[in-house]
């Protein structure tokens, strides 16, 4: 890239080891609701470039098993690729019951904003907002009571729940059929 970017820092949070997967960001002090906790940095790219990078990242994530997708939709023309070491905020983990939210300001800058008061020591999280295209590749281990089992934007939850219900019903029908077959032998 040739860009010399300093890692994003925040007076509110720092990187620590995480029980979810590896690392995460944690509040170093109480954070009031509505605080812009840390800026989500990245490179602004057009939709064609974004699609290209998205596919490369998905191919890579097949090997690593991780959800290595840090592409954000900014508006109809632009996305933001946050897959850079200096984008400290990429270490914030996904949660189905997050305490932060990614908000885009009028200059198309992304901030992780506190959705509620966050106590010092709490891990920061936000909903990655993924669609359902590859949801099976992105299981969620956030551990919250609201966890839907996969990383997906809340708008997609009703659809995701229907899909999972169908999948479960299908598996149950298959199991019942197998039981019937073995009982008949
Ligand atoms: Zn979850």
Tab-separated table of C-alpha atoms and ligand atoms in Angstrom:
chain	number	residue	atom	x	y	z
A	1	UNK	CA	0.000	0.000	0.000
A	2	UNK	CA	2.937	2.325	0.691
A	3	UNK	CA	0.890	4.030	3.379
A	4	UNK	CA	2.490	4.764	6.708
A	5	UNK	CA	-0.312	4.488	9.146
A	6	UNK	CA	0.004	4.456	12.898
A	7	UNK	CA	-2.126	1.919	14.729
A	8	UNK	CA	-5.351	3.451	15.996
A	9	UNK	CA	-5.272	4.128	19.710
A	10	UNK	CA	-8.065	4.881	22.098
A	11	UNK	CA	-8.011	6.432	25.544
A	12	UNK	CA	-10.929	4.110	26.334
A	13	UNK	CA	-9.732	0.658	25.355
A	14	UNK	CA	-6.724	-1.578	24.798
A	15	UNK	CA	-5.949	-4.934	23.180
A	16	UNK	CA	-5.838	-7.965	25.467
A	17	UNK	CA	-6.133	-11.717	25.109
A	18	UNK	CA	-9.721	-12.860	24.631
A	19	UNK	CA	-11.605	-16.005	25.553
A	20	UNK	CA	-13.688	-15.709	22.362
A	21	UNK	CA	-10.954	-16.195	19.783
A	22	UNK	CA	-7.492	-15.033	20.587
A	23	UNK	CA	-7.501	-11.317	21.104
A	24	UNK	CA	-10.027	-8.611	21.767
A	25	UNK	CA	-10.322	-5.037	22.958
A	26	UNK	CA	-11.216	-4.245	26.522
A	27	UNK	CA	-12.398	-1.079	28.241
A	28	UNK	CA	-9.607	0.397	30.401
A	29	UNK	CA	-12.138	2.542	32.316
A	30	UNK	CA	-15.872	3.122	32.481
A	31	UNK	CA	-17.138	4.293	29.102
A	32	UNK	CA	-20.305	6.444	29.004
A	33	UNK	CA	-23.091	5.506	26.600
A	34	UNK	CA	-22.724	7.232	23.225
A	35	UNK	CA	-18.916	7.545	23.424
A	36	UNK	CA	-16.962	7.186	20.190
A	37	UNK	CA	-14.659	4.496	21.567
A	38	UNK	CA	-12.317	3.892	18.644
A	39	UNK	CA	-12.200	4.708	14.961
A	40	UNK	CA	-12.412	1.755	12.576
A	41	UNK	CA	-9.601	2.555	10.149
A	42	UNK	CA	-9.072	1.215	6.685
A	43	UNK	CA	-8.719	1.916	3.031
A	44	UNK	CA	-11.665	3.316	1.094
A	45	UNK	CA	-12.261	1.240	-2.022
A	46	UNK	CA	-14.916	1.080	-4.724
A	47	UNK	CA	-17.402	-1.787	-5.045
A	48	UNK	CA	-15.460	-3.678	-7.761
A	49	UNK	CA	-12.288	-3.690	-5.689
A	50	UNK	CA	-14.317	-4.586	-2.624
A	51	UNK	CA	-15.857	-7.623	-4.334
A	52	UNK	CA	-12.434	-8.741	-5.521
A	53	UNK	CA	-10.917	-8.460	-2.042
A	54	UNK	CA	-13.951	-10.067	-0.451
A	55	UNK	CA	-13.489	-13.187	-2.551
A	56	UNK	CA	-9.754	-13.352	-1.826
A	57	UNK	CA	-10.450	-13.039	1.909
A	58	UNK	CA	-13.142	-15.708	1.778
A	59	UNK	CA	-10.760	-18.097	0.018
A	60	UNK	CA	-8.167	-17.417	2.705
A	61	UNK	CA	-10.688	-17.954	5.487
A	62	UNK	CA	-11.423	-21.432	4.064
A	63	UNK	CA	-7.859	-22.330	5.007
A	64	UNK	CA	-7.652	-20.566	8.337
A	65	UNK	CA	-11.216	-21.264	9.385
A	66	UNK	CA	-11.506	-17.717	10.682
A	67	UNK	CA	-13.882	-15.016	9.617
A	68	UNK	CA	-11.243	-12.839	8.011
A	69	UNK	CA	-13.652	-10.401	6.434
A	70	UNK	CA	-13.222	-6.792	7.428
A	71	UNK	CA	-15.096	-5.097	4.600
A	72	UNK	CA	-17.582	-2.418	5.545
A	73	UNK	CA	-20.263	-0.900	3.379
A	74	UNK	CA	-19.942	2.898	3.553
A	75	UNK	CA	-22.503	3.919	0.933
A	76	UNK	CA	-23.667	2.924	-2.556
A	77	UNK	CA	-20.241	3.660	-4.077
A	78	UNK	CA	-17.693	3.007	-1.396
A	79	UNK	CA	-16.649	0.286	1.008
A	80	UNK	CA	-13.895	0.277	3.600
A	81	UNK	CA	-11.293	-2.476	3.882
A	82	UNK	CA	-10.188	-2.651	7.503
A	83	UNK	CA	-7.862	-5.618	7.130
A	84	UNK	CA	-4.711	-3.801	8.233
A	85	UNK	CA	-2.516	-4.142	11.313
A	86	UNK	CA	-2.964	-0.445	12.066
A	87	UNK	CA	-6.720	-0.892	12.261
A	88	UNK	CA	-6.704	-1.851	15.936
A	89	UNK	CA	-10.522	-1.902	15.976
A	90	UNK	CA	-10.523	-5.011	13.768
A	91	UNK	CA	-9.597	-6.924	16.936
A	92	UNK	CA	-12.960	-6.089	18.508
A	93	UNK	CA	-14.927	-9.329	18.487
A	94	UNK	CA	-18.448	-9.908	17.213
A	95	UNK	CA	-21.279	-10.456	19.656
A	96	UNK	CA	-24.976	-11.166	19.225
A	97	UNK	CA	-25.508	-8.913	22.246
A	98	UNK	CA	-22.886	-6.212	21.620
A	99	UNK	CA	-22.011	-3.193	23.750
A	100	UNK	CA	-20.828	-1.137	20.768
A	101	UNK	CA	-22.147	-0.357	17.327
A	102	UNK	CA	-20.325	0.644	14.148
A	103	UNK	CA	-21.607	4.050	13.071
A	104	UNK	CA	-20.667	5.915	9.918
A	105	UNK	CA	-20.375	9.677	10.308
A	106	UNK	CA	-21.003	12.325	7.618
A	107	UNK	CA	-17.356	12.097	6.459
A	108	UNK	CA	-17.767	8.336	5.897
A	109	UNK	CA	-15.573	7.578	8.916
A	110	UNK	CA	-16.519	4.554	10.982
A	111	UNK	CA	-16.617	4.761	14.756
A	112	UNK	CA	-17.356	2.076	17.267
A	113	UNK	CA	-19.821	3.827	19.554
A	114	UNK	CA	-20.839	2.620	23.026
A	115	UNK	CA	-24.474	1.433	22.958
A	116	UNK	CA	-24.680	1.584	26.742
A	117	UNK	CA	-22.430	2.372	29.676
A	118	UNK	CA	-19.501	-0.056	29.559
A	119	UNK	CA	-17.654	-0.906	32.764
A	120	UNK	CA	-13.862	-0.848	32.917
A	121	UNK	CA	-12.530	-4.339	32.153
A	122	UNK	CA	-15.458	-5.368	29.932
A	123	UNK	CA	-14.662	-6.715	26.492
A	124	UNK	CA	-15.856	-4.513	23.636
A	125	UNK	CA	-17.990	-6.081	20.932
A	126	UNK	CA	-20.131	-5.105	17.999
A	127	UNK	CA	-22.313	-6.928	15.517
A	128	UNK	CA	-20.318	-7.515	12.314
A	129	UNK	CA	-23.554	-7.293	10.361
A	130	UNK	CA	-22.760	-10.120	7.954
A	131	UNK	CA	-25.450	-11.274	5.542
A	132	UNK	CA	-26.425	-14.949	5.322
A	133	UNK	CA	-24.545	-15.825	2.133
A	134	UNK	CA	-21.790	-17.747	3.938
A	135	UNK	CA	-23.223	-17.928	7.427
A	136	UNK	CA	-22.112	-21.546	7.935
A	137	UNK	CA	-18.494	-20.402	7.685
A	138	UNK	CA	-19.029	-17.931	10.502
A	139	UNK	CA	-20.270	-19.732	13.606
A	140	UNK	CA	-20.609	-17.448	16.617
A	141	UNK	CA	-19.173	-18.302	20.020
A	142	UNK	CA	-20.030	-15.025	21.730
A	143	UNK	CA	-21.663	-16.826	24.650
A	144	UNK	CA	-24.424	-14.249	25.101
A	145	UNK	CA	-27.935	-15.410	25.955
A	146	UNK	CA	-29.176	-13.899	22.694
A	147	UNK	CA	-26.622	-15.800	20.569
A	148	UNK	CA	-28.138	-17.043	17.296
A	149	UNK	CA	-25.210	-19.411	16.655
A	150	UNK	CA	-23.814	-17.595	13.623
A	151	UNK	CA	-22.336	-14.191	12.897
A	152	UNK	CA	-25.133	-12.277	11.186
A	153	UNK	CA	-26.628	-8.807	11.244
A	154	UNK	CA	-29.723	-8.537	13.416
A	155	UNK	CA	-31.838	-7.755	10.350
A	156	UNK	CA	-31.103	-11.282	9.122
A	157	UNK	CA	-31.959	-13.068	12.359
A	158	UNK	CA	-35.597	-13.959	11.505
A	159	UNK	CA	-34.468	-15.450	8.197
A	160	UNK	CA	-31.536	-17.225	9.869
A	161	UNK	CA	-33.818	-18.714	12.532
A	162	UNK	CA	-36.158	-20.035	9.816
A	163	UNK	CA	-33.207	-21.585	7.974
A	164	UNK	CA	-31.878	-23.237	11.150
A	165	UNK	CA	-35.360	-24.516	12.060
A	166	UNK	CA	-35.722	-26.060	8.612
A	167	UNK	CA	-32.270	-27.617	8.865
A	168	UNK	CA	-33.129	-29.092	12.283
A	169	UNK	CA	-36.481	-30.459	11.061
A	170	UNK	CA	-34.748	-32.051	8.079
A	171	UNK	CA	-32.145	-33.682	10.349
A	172	UNK	CA	-34.899	-34.969	12.635
A	173	UNK	CA	-36.867	-36.432	9.704
A	174	UNK	CA	-33.707	-38.139	8.484
A	175	UNK	CA	-33.008	-39.585	11.953
A	176	UNK	CA	-36.619	-40.823	12.278
A	177	UNK	CA	-36.391	-42.463	8.852
A	178	UNK	CA	-33.140	-44.203	9.811
A	179	UNK	CA	-34.712	-45.426	13.057
A	180	UNK	CA	-37.698	-46.782	11.084
A	181	UNK	CA	-35.400	-48.562	8.661
A	182	UNK	CA	-33.305	-50.186	11.388
A	183	UNK	CA	-36.485	-51.171	13.314
A	184	UNK	CA	-37.812	-52.862	10.160
A	185	UNK	CA	-34.714	-55.021	9.691
B	1	LIG	ZN1	-23.381	-15.037	19.207
